[in-house]
């Protein structure tokens, strides 16, 4: 199949950029030092590529992601880096032979782990982002309670999510250390071999963690590129220009492509069209003004502002080599970890 | 099944609110005067409820929506109110017996209709929103060309999308008339029985169109409620509180629910939690501060800011009667018109 044969909108993965990103991160954090986060791509076929680069433990954000990874034979060491109040589906994954470690941050989530049949946990520690995680000074007590309840406490996790997109790298580094100091303090009380955290934005600064939970590095987006991360933009949304309006008097012209709010995560703002100003997105439309006005039927590759919620809107991604209409589609991967 | 048995996050449809919305709109625009837009709910089971209220023509935004509606036996009169450059899949739907009318606004989209086997079109007219549509003064010539190419031109469509959320109803009414005057001028040149347009926000003001393309009225969202529309909030996202942090000194406390960027369309901003301030959304989290702090395991119903892209993120919606954990799930509808 050629690029021109694809129905639009369509997720495209640039094979070369993806492999370069995977190789670069594997060089920085080889093997178990990286626990790739699958929430960024929700695609077991892509996770298999990360395995080929030496990473066999993965981070998940949902129970469905854990189930899907285990079903795909990628369940050697799955961390659900999130709290759940019902862990029975996770217990079933454990019973079927996969290794699942669950984050807990409260007596309620501890109880859910026990009741659901999960045997291994990490203590999730709040290291600065107002989200999940127990206060560092209470982490040790929760670990004690967990062990008393029969759980194996592998260590701690903490996510400095609020720092990932800081554009000042020095400031990002300084604040990352502040956060990981809190995590190390909690770890001193909790024990265990695992100190898990970090992300694409802080991976180079986070030297305290034994494993980095980066996900976005594989496919990238405009927000991480704006933050100065060195990875390549591997994912775009192929779209077709369906309408054009020529300039009239003082009014500028514009074009409309067939990818909109249902093709892009919008929390980081509009996606980008190289060589064009994006005006706005509608449900199935992107209105933009290009330096070189396109014609109806032309195809444009649109760059998402935020990769994770963008991928979650698509059923599949096409792996391509090259950009022209005759470029070959090398493979098509199901985005098979969507939903809950 | 009870509400408490649902995996979260989950789309909930309040059966009473939905039926009231459908009845109120059917009273205002009975039968063929309303062509419900399925892009707002992407659910053939909900479209069947609209049929039960007397509407047998539907508006679609994607080829997939047209295919799915026809496959569900709801293909009596489907309008794809959007431009496409490849109409072959639509032609196949026509050949299988459904009635499909396609919007065109250029020689290229006219040619696609002919080549794809579509036989009926509307001339899409730009009446003020910078998106698709031909300038009103050129609509007649495009209609002539279409008829010369063998197409049946049923009339015109034009969408005053930029007015839908204006909060000043008088201003919304005045500007709607400005827009529909342009549409009527184009219609005078084009001919045909159909003048299609309008939406939930302008349905009460748009007296020029023979049919209104409203969609959001069925399920609603905070944006349309803020614009003063009289329909009830029928859709919420059920979520579970997975983590809580108590106030500490001067720092306020917060809670985290398990519905985030992958459960809500975010282009209109954060969703709302009644009785709480929403701080921010992460991929699978909603951080909020509630007047009455919840406990881990509590469930909250979150109200989307924009219904269309919210629904597109979910596989199914559950029809419920009541709000408590023992409330019965009356039905579960597949969101079966997603994708492209």
XYZ file of C-alpha atoms in Angstrom:
680
model
C 0.000 0.000 0.000
C 1.125 3.525 -0.743
C 0.606 6.656 1.336
C -1.838 7.930 -1.294
C -4.087 4.912 -0.707
C -4.748 5.681 2.962
C -8.089 6.983 4.141
C -7.603 10.262 5.980
C -7.226 11.303 8.707
C -4.586 8.672 9.435
C -1.815 8.395 11.998
C 1.571 8.044 10.331
C 4.690 6.840 12.059
C 7.971 7.713 10.378
C 9.893 4.464 10.699
C 13.306 6.106 10.679
C 12.445 8.741 13.261
C 10.868 6.163 15.558
C 13.853 3.841 15.409
C 16.246 6.732 16.003
C 14.254 7.829 19.049
C 14.159 4.308 20.446
C 17.892 3.882 19.874
C 18.801 7.248 21.402
C 16.787 6.617 24.548
C 18.077 3.063 24.847
C 21.609 4.443 24.715
C 20.812 6.910 27.510
C 18.853 4.437 29.652
C 19.703 0.909 28.557
C 17.669 -2.172 29.391
C 15.922 -2.035 32.775
C 16.930 1.593 33.315
C 13.989 2.473 31.076
C 10.441 1.302 31.759
C 8.700 2.733 28.660
C 5.261 4.182 29.339
C 2.736 2.676 26.934
C 0.099 5.363 27.577
C 1.878 7.556 25.023
C 1.302 5.136 22.138
C -1.213 2.501 23.339
C 0.159 0.110 20.742
C 1.579 -3.312 21.567
C 3.377 -3.502 18.225
C 5.304 -0.369 19.143
C 5.989 -1.746 22.615
C 7.463 -4.791 20.902
C 9.902 -2.466 19.133
C 10.875 -1.064 22.536
C 11.497 -4.624 23.687
C 13.749 -5.104 20.672
C 15.749 -2.138 21.975
C 16.298 -3.933 25.275
C 13.455 -2.811 27.545
C 11.346 -5.597 29.010
C 9.524 -3.778 31.786
C 6.718 -1.379 30.883
C 4.658 1.305 32.569
C 0.882 1.389 32.107
C -1.750 3.945 33.082
C -4.897 1.797 32.848
C -6.015 -1.719 33.623
C -6.802 -2.185 29.940
C -3.205 -1.359 29.050
C -1.980 -3.992 31.506
C -4.360 -6.591 30.128
C -3.429 -5.806 26.538
C 0.296 -5.891 27.142
C 0.035 -9.235 28.917
C -2.159 -10.636 26.154
C 0.462 -9.560 23.613
C 3.152 -11.512 25.431
C 4.759 -8.392 26.853
C 3.902 -9.079 30.487
C 7.339 -9.830 31.918
C 7.196 -6.852 34.284
C 4.236 -4.493 34.032
C 3.822 -1.531 36.368
C 0.411 0.074 36.652
C 1.659 3.497 37.714
C -1.789 4.517 38.847
C -4.231 3.893 41.643
C -7.250 1.625 41.294
C -10.041 0.777 43.694
C -10.831 -2.527 42.000
C -7.832 -4.680 41.141
C -9.648 -7.897 40.271
C -8.850 -7.680 36.559
C -5.198 -7.144 37.461
C -5.320 -10.179 39.738
C -6.599 -12.198 36.808
C -3.625 -11.051 34.725
C -1.283 -12.140 37.524
C -3.056 -15.483 37.808
C -2.562 -15.963 34.072
C 1.188 -15.664 34.506
C 2.189 -12.056 33.952
C 4.058 -9.969 36.494
C 2.034 -6.950 37.592
C 3.116 -4.329 40.091
C 0.525 -1.807 41.232
C 0.964 1.697 42.643
C -0.766 2.327 45.958
C -0.995 5.527 47.971
C -3.690 4.898 50.591
C -5.214 2.212 52.804
C -8.057 1.949 50.270
C -5.805 1.237 47.297
C -3.719 -1.134 49.437
C -6.897 -3.034 50.296
C -7.900 -3.118 46.610
C -4.534 -4.676 45.723
C -4.929 -7.398 48.351
C -8.560 -8.074 47.510
C -7.885 -8.151 43.783
C -5.073 -10.688 43.932
C -2.166 -8.371 43.117
C 0.913 -9.377 45.078
C 3.484 -6.694 44.282
C 3.189 -2.952 44.812
C 5.123 0.288 44.723
C 4.389 3.091 47.151
C 3.331 6.062 45.030
C 4.823 9.215 46.550
C 3.727 12.785 45.881
C 6.943 14.598 45.003
C 5.399 17.905 43.898
C 2.657 17.374 41.324
C -0.772 17.756 42.944
C -2.154 14.443 41.800
C -1.818 10.946 43.230
C 0.784 9.834 45.746
C 1.155 9.781 49.506
C 3.168 12.452 51.316
C 6.823 11.321 51.516
C 6.823 11.236 55.298
C 3.959 8.735 55.351
C 5.325 6.386 52.685
C 7.212 4.140 55.105
C 4.150 3.494 57.248
C 2.069 2.557 54.209
C 4.804 0.155 53.115
C 4.803 -1.434 56.556
C 1.043 -1.881 56.397
C 1.314 -3.361 52.913
C 3.928 -5.884 53.995
C 1.857 -6.779 57.015
C -1.015 -7.454 54.647
C 1.127 -9.886 52.690
C 2.105 -7.654 49.779
C 5.614 -7.476 48.394
C 6.717 -3.831 48.322
C 9.198 -3.436 45.499
C 10.007 0.199 46.245
C 8.672 3.648 45.423
C 7.529 5.677 42.460
C 7.019 9.418 42.065
C 6.338 11.460 38.982
C 7.543 15.017 38.480
C 4.925 15.561 35.782
C 4.735 19.312 36.346
C 8.354 19.690 35.218
C 8.259 17.734 31.962
C 7.589 20.689 29.676
C 9.662 23.397 31.351
C 11.623 25.026 28.557
C 14.582 26.076 30.732
C 16.633 22.892 30.913
C 18.748 24.085 33.841
C 15.641 24.931 35.851
C 14.133 21.594 34.869
C 17.253 19.843 36.152
C 17.320 21.785 39.435
C 13.644 21.164 40.198
C 13.918 17.509 39.194
C 16.538 17.040 41.879
C 14.275 18.737 44.432
C 11.560 16.245 43.545
C 13.746 13.177 43.506
C 15.237 14.169 46.869
C 11.713 13.751 48.244
C 11.446 10.394 46.516
C 14.783 9.225 47.922
C 13.712 10.260 51.419
C 10.570 8.178 51.034
C 12.584 5.300 49.623
C 14.828 5.312 52.665
C 11.749 4.530 54.741
C 10.103 2.152 52.268
C 13.019 0.045 51.039
C 12.958 -2.213 48.014
C 14.974 -2.276 44.815
C 12.846 -0.011 42.657
C 12.864 3.781 42.487
C 10.647 4.551 39.498
C 9.822 7.935 37.979
C 10.807 10.513 35.433
C 9.580 11.104 31.930
C 10.670 12.254 28.521
C 11.194 15.811 29.751
C 13.301 14.971 32.791
C 14.940 11.713 31.749
C 18.356 13.321 31.356
C 18.189 15.029 34.752
C 16.618 12.328 36.864
C 19.619 10.390 38.173
C 17.947 9.227 41.361
C 15.518 6.790 39.790
C 16.566 3.243 39.006
C 14.169 3.319 36.055
C 12.656 6.086 33.928
C 8.985 5.959 32.886
C 9.340 7.898 29.620
C 6.758 7.448 26.877
C 6.489 10.490 24.617
C 10.077 10.203 23.374
C 9.091 7.461 20.917
C 6.633 9.504 18.827
C 7.010 13.097 20.136
C 4.818 16.178 19.773
C 5.161 19.940 19.394
C 5.026 20.530 23.166
C 8.051 18.321 23.869
C 9.881 19.711 20.862
C 9.234 23.239 22.175
C 10.725 22.146 25.489
C 13.958 21.371 23.652
C 13.890 17.591 23.824
C 16.258 16.081 21.251
C 13.954 13.386 19.867
C 12.539 13.470 16.354
C 8.925 14.052 15.420
C 7.909 10.527 14.442
C 4.132 10.862 14.403
C 1.968 13.008 12.161
C -1.667 12.966 11.144
C -2.091 12.630 7.405
C -5.029 14.685 6.217
C -6.589 15.726 2.939
C -7.397 19.287 1.912
C -11.137 19.182 1.243
C -11.861 22.863 0.659
C -9.999 26.039 -0.223
C -11.028 29.686 -0.263
C -8.988 32.195 -2.217
C -8.119 35.646 -0.825
C -10.776 38.252 -1.572
C -9.838 41.892 -1.310
C -8.180 42.396 2.063
C -9.441 39.064 3.374
C -6.838 36.316 3.390
C -7.470 32.915 1.880
C -7.542 29.653 3.778
C -7.713 25.907 3.368
C -9.527 23.184 5.271
C -8.125 19.723 5.961
C -10.177 16.744 7.109
C -8.626 16.273 10.572
C -10.052 18.068 13.583
C -11.046 17.726 17.217
C -11.650 14.014 16.804
C -8.163 13.438 15.397
C -6.076 15.515 17.855
C -5.715 15.833 21.597
C -6.393 19.532 22.126
C -5.316 20.187 25.725
C -2.006 21.637 24.544
C -3.693 23.738 21.884
C -3.911 23.421 18.149
C -1.788 21.034 16.140
C 0.700 22.511 13.686
C 0.967 22.498 9.919
C 4.519 23.159 8.709
C 4.582 26.309 6.587
C 1.124 27.400 7.661
C -0.790 29.203 10.390
C -3.484 27.063 11.983
C -6.629 29.121 12.639
C -8.853 26.653 14.458
C -10.088 23.082 14.625
C -13.680 21.907 14.295
C -14.881 18.359 14.855
C -13.627 17.067 11.515
C -11.844 20.134 10.115
C -8.608 22.037 10.461
C -8.760 25.572 9.032
C -5.337 26.958 8.154
C -3.596 29.534 5.987
C -0.528 28.192 4.220
C 2.424 30.099 2.841
C 1.863 28.189 -0.391
C -1.899 27.725 -0.681
C -2.785 24.085 -1.259
C -5.380 22.723 -3.649
C -8.332 20.511 -2.858
C -7.055 16.959 -2.776
C -3.573 17.863 -1.568
C -2.398 16.024 1.507
C -0.795 17.602 4.536
C 0.972 16.070 7.521
C -0.226 17.729 10.689
C 1.890 17.606 13.858
C 0.031 16.994 17.143
C 0.522 19.263 20.139
C 0.101 16.379 22.592
C 0.833 12.853 21.554
C -0.964 10.748 24.197
C -4.569 11.935 23.737
C -4.017 12.167 19.983
C -3.152 8.499 19.634
C -6.116 7.555 21.837
C -8.482 8.869 19.140
C -7.227 6.544 16.390
C -7.778 2.874 15.678
C -4.464 2.288 13.981
C -1.160 3.842 12.992
C 0.627 3.323 9.710
C 4.387 2.907 9.645
C 5.810 4.690 6.628
C 9.137 5.355 5.058
C 9.171 8.671 3.243
C 6.718 11.494 2.703
C 5.510 11.482 -0.910
C 2.246 9.984 -2.161
C 4.160 6.982 -3.486
C 5.886 6.327 -0.170
C 5.305 2.795 0.976
C 3.243 1.854 4.022
C 5.544 -0.655 5.676
C 3.167 -1.844 8.342
C -0.114 -1.002 10.050
C -0.289 -1.294 13.820
C -3.530 -1.488 15.782
C -3.777 1.039 18.601
C -4.937 -1.878 20.692
C -4.644 -0.523 24.231
C -7.425 2.071 24.038
C -10.356 2.218 26.420
C -10.505 1.119 30.044
C -26.452 -4.170 36.008
C -26.180 -1.354 38.514
C -24.260 1.897 38.218
C -21.815 0.651 40.846
C -20.873 -2.286 38.620
C -19.574 -0.142 35.759
C -15.876 0.147 35.009
C -14.846 3.799 35.093
C -14.498 6.105 33.298
C -17.862 5.438 31.634
C -20.227 7.563 29.592
C -23.636 7.783 31.233
C -26.787 8.917 29.465
C -29.618 10.036 31.712
C -32.617 8.415 30.041
C -35.105 11.010 31.219
C -33.016 13.993 30.201
C -32.322 12.508 26.776
C -35.976 11.784 26.081
C -36.967 15.262 27.253
C -34.392 16.845 24.947
C -35.523 14.746 21.992
C -39.160 15.592 22.680
C -38.523 19.319 23.123
C -36.573 19.585 19.865
C -39.114 17.468 17.990
C -41.819 19.847 19.161
C -39.837 22.833 17.892
C -38.773 21.203 14.606
C -41.043 18.253 13.908
C -40.276 15.471 11.456
C -38.287 16.552 8.412
C -37.721 20.034 9.848
C -34.946 18.488 11.901
C -32.068 16.534 10.358
C -30.248 15.438 13.527
C -26.474 15.550 13.303
C -25.004 12.229 14.370
C -21.493 13.610 14.834
C -22.527 14.755 18.320
C -23.252 11.227 19.570
C -21.843 8.774 16.970
C -24.322 6.162 18.177
C -26.864 4.473 15.922
C -28.950 3.376 18.920
C -29.374 7.021 19.882
C -30.173 7.921 16.265
C -32.899 5.277 16.400
C -34.401 7.166 19.352
C -34.392 10.300 17.196
C -36.220 8.345 14.516
C -38.798 7.367 17.134
C -39.320 11.094 17.673
C -40.162 11.536 14.006
C -36.895 12.426 12.298
C -35.896 10.153 9.421
C -33.220 12.240 7.722
C -29.815 12.553 9.387
C -26.708 14.674 9.026
C -23.260 13.043 9.058
C -19.756 14.477 9.197
C -17.742 11.463 7.997
C -18.000 8.672 5.480
C -17.857 6.188 8.345
C -20.918 7.803 9.903
C -22.807 7.446 6.609
C -21.778 3.812 6.276
C -22.717 3.008 9.859
C -26.091 4.716 9.697
C -26.958 2.874 6.494
C -25.803 -0.435 7.945
C -28.055 0.174 10.961
C -31.074 0.597 8.705
C -31.181 4.359 9.194
C -30.270 5.280 5.619
C -33.555 6.739 4.392
C -32.003 10.172 3.796
C -28.396 10.719 4.857
C -26.622 14.014 4.250
C -22.853 14.065 4.425
C -22.536 17.747 5.337
C -18.870 17.753 4.512
C -16.572 17.691 1.515
C -14.731 14.578 0.366
C -12.260 14.001 -2.432
C -12.997 10.293 -2.685
C -16.690 9.366 -2.679
C -16.368 5.723 -3.694
C -17.405 4.372 -0.302
C -20.443 6.665 -0.432
C -21.272 5.374 -3.893
C -21.204 1.860 -2.497
C -23.699 2.889 0.182
C -25.965 4.332 -2.518
C -25.628 1.182 -4.597
C -26.670 -0.844 -1.551
C -29.926 1.064 -1.370
C -29.484 3.997 0.992
C -30.103 7.601 0.011
C -26.966 9.704 0.349
C -26.668 13.388 -0.411
C -23.201 14.903 -0.428
C -22.069 18.495 0.127
C -19.883 19.950 -2.611
C -18.200 23.345 -2.797
C -15.716 23.094 -5.669
C -15.126 21.499 -9.054
C -12.903 18.936 -7.311
C -15.571 17.796 -4.859
C -18.160 17.811 -7.650
C -15.907 15.525 -9.666
C -15.418 13.252 -6.636
C -19.196 12.915 -6.268
C -19.608 11.938 -9.921
C -16.653 9.581 -9.929
C -17.710 7.966 -6.654
C -21.227 7.148 -7.745
C -23.084 9.678 -5.592
C -26.086 11.070 -7.446
C -27.479 13.773 -5.162
C -25.684 16.816 -3.806
C -26.204 20.043 -1.914
C -24.186 23.130 -2.708
C -22.286 23.996 0.480
C -22.255 27.775 0.880
C -19.937 29.804 3.086
C -22.265 32.024 5.078
C -19.703 33.457 7.501
C -17.664 30.720 9.169
C -14.200 30.462 7.588
C -14.338 26.780 6.806
C -15.868 24.905 3.878
C -18.388 26.291 1.426
C -18.352 28.241 -1.789
C -18.961 31.999 -1.822
C -22.733 32.638 -2.159
C -22.344 34.452 -5.488
C -20.689 31.404 -7.056
C -23.156 28.800 -5.772
C -25.477 28.980 -8.764
C -22.703 28.336 -11.262
C -21.494 25.302 -9.318
C -25.057 23.968 -9.255
C -25.293 24.419 -13.017
C -22.059 22.526 -13.510
C -23.245 19.763 -11.199
C -26.505 19.341 -13.072
C -24.630 19.337 -16.358
C -22.515 16.508 -14.953
C -25.637 14.483 -14.222
C -25.989 15.176 -10.526
C -29.276 16.005 -8.867
C -28.889 19.230 -6.882
C -31.301 19.118 -3.963
C -30.543 22.622 -2.758
C -28.061 24.384 -0.485
C -26.537 24.068 2.939
C -24.669 26.589 5.060
C -23.586 26.397 8.670
C -23.357 29.386 10.988
C -21.045 27.454 13.312
C -19.357 30.586 14.631
C -22.642 31.733 16.180
C -23.664 28.583 18.034
C -22.138 29.482 21.379
C -22.805 33.236 21.479
C -24.256 33.904 24.915
C -26.331 36.935 23.868
C -29.423 35.350 22.357
C -30.578 38.553 20.645
C -27.194 38.979 18.997
C -27.208 35.303 18.039
C -30.612 35.772 16.410
C -29.566 38.924 14.537
C -26.372 37.385 13.181
C -28.136 34.158 12.283
C -30.433 36.130 10.011
C -27.431 37.824 8.396
C -26.001 34.391 7.654
C -29.208 32.833 6.416
C -29.829 35.848 4.151
C -26.616 34.832 2.373
C -27.852 31.262 2.191
C -31.199 32.334 0.775
C -29.457 34.451 -1.862
C -27.435 31.416 -2.902
C -30.547 29.265 -2.869
C -32.267 31.650 -5.259
C -29.522 30.862 -7.761
C -29.224 27.146 -6.973
C -32.838 26.036 -6.645
C -34.002 22.758 -5.146
C -36.198 21.920 -2.191
C -33.605 21.809 0.545
C -32.165 24.677 2.567
C -30.152 22.947 5.286
C -28.251 24.501 8.171
C -28.419 25.642 11.747
C -27.454 23.915 14.922
C -28.363 23.552 18.561
C -27.342 27.128 19.312
C -29.259 28.779 16.492
C -32.149 26.368 15.960
C -34.677 28.768 17.467
C -33.499 31.704 15.366
C -32.884 30.018 12.037
C -36.241 30.331 10.279
C -34.831 30.335 6.767
C -33.717 26.717 6.641
C -36.139 23.978 5.694
C -34.236 21.652 8.035
C -32.005 22.177 11.076
C -28.805 20.139 11.511
C -28.734 20.184 15.325
C -26.827 17.472 17.187
C -25.647 18.614 20.618
C -29.172 19.189 21.939
C -29.604 15.468 22.592
C -26.785 15.067 25.134
C -25.588 18.650 25.817
C -22.426 20.011 27.432
C -21.321 22.897 29.636
C -20.568 25.155 26.656
C -24.103 24.964 25.272
C -25.569 25.282 28.758
C -23.477 28.429 29.297
C -24.904 29.782 26.048
C -28.363 29.547 27.588
C -29.746 26.637 25.579
C -32.766 25.119 27.311
C -31.863 21.452 26.945
C -30.910 19.247 29.884
C -27.487 17.832 30.587
C -28.033 14.208 29.575
C -24.445 12.967 29.376
C -21.881 12.698 32.129
C -18.672 10.755 32.602
C -18.819 8.501 35.626
C -15.463 8.360 37.337
C -13.972 6.955 40.516
C -11.959 8.905 43.060
C -8.653 7.052 43.192
C -6.611 9.336 45.428
C -7.188 12.107 47.956
C -4.824 14.502 49.666
C -5.925 16.297 52.813
C -5.216 20.000 53.401
C -1.847 20.622 55.024
C -1.248 23.961 56.716
C -2.178 26.642 54.233
C -2.220 24.203 51.307
C -5.689 23.092 50.242
C -6.596 19.468 49.803
C -7.593 17.841 46.546
C -8.937 14.654 45.036
C -8.135 12.756 41.859
C -10.705 10.959 39.700
C -9.859 8.400 37.022
C -11.075 10.346 33.963
C -8.751 12.667 32.092
C -7.586 13.797 28.689
C -8.522 10.454 27.156
C -12.091 10.694 28.455
C -12.925 14.322 27.577
C -12.733 16.560 24.532
C -10.616 19.427 25.830
C -10.954 22.126 23.168
C -13.556 23.963 25.259
C -11.463 23.637 28.400
C -11.795 21.465 31.458
C -14.888 19.444 32.234
C -16.843 20.356 35.348
C -17.504 18.600 38.627
C -20.614 19.907 40.376
C -19.691 21.338 43.763
C -15.988 21.365 43.010
C -13.236 23.365 41.327
C -11.430 21.432 38.606
C -7.699 22.142 38.728
C -6.417 20.244 35.701
C -6.653 17.062 33.663
C -3.873 14.587 32.980
C -4.083 11.633 30.637
C -6.102 9.476 33.018
C -6.678 11.870 35.923
C -8.860 14.786 36.906
C -7.509 16.774 39.853
C -10.197 18.760 41.670
C -11.012 20.382 44.993
C -14.533 19.648 46.182
C -16.633 21.611 48.660
C -17.219 18.314 50.445
C -13.982 16.337 50.062
C -14.667 12.873 48.664
C -13.085 9.625 49.793
C -11.136 7.138 47.677
C -13.683 4.908 46.018
C -16.399 7.559 45.786
C -17.845 8.099 42.344
C -18.379 11.453 40.688
C -20.264 12.415 37.542
C -18.185 14.804 35.485
C -19.831 17.088 32.913
C -18.017 17.500 29.583
C -17.260 20.937 28.163
C -17.729 19.732 24.569
C -19.890 16.756 23.825
C -18.770 15.718 20.312
C -15.066 15.012 20.901
C -15.878 13.563 24.323
C -18.146 10.887 22.899
C -15.564 10.067 20.225
C -13.169 8.853 22.947
C -15.518 6.178 24.305
C -16.517 2.740 23.049
C -19.973 2.738 24.600
C -22.486 4.757 26.565
C -24.688 3.442 29.340
C -28.292 4.538 29.578
C -29.221 4.995 33.222
C -32.186 6.040 35.262
C -31.118 7.739 38.476
C -27.838 8.715 40.075
C -27.125 6.459 43.056
C -24.840 3.398 43.048
C -27.921 1.159 42.919
C -29.387 2.953 39.907
C -30.105 0.553 37.114
C -28.255 0.511 33.800
C -31.169 0.268 31.387
C -29.172 -0.277 28.242
C -25.655 -0.061 26.825
C -25.203 1.504 23.418
C -22.100 1.059 21.265
C -20.577 4.307 20.054
C -20.425 2.616 16.697
C -19.792 5.527 14.327
C -16.246 6.371 15.474
C -13.273 6.519 13.167
C -13.197 7.393 9.504
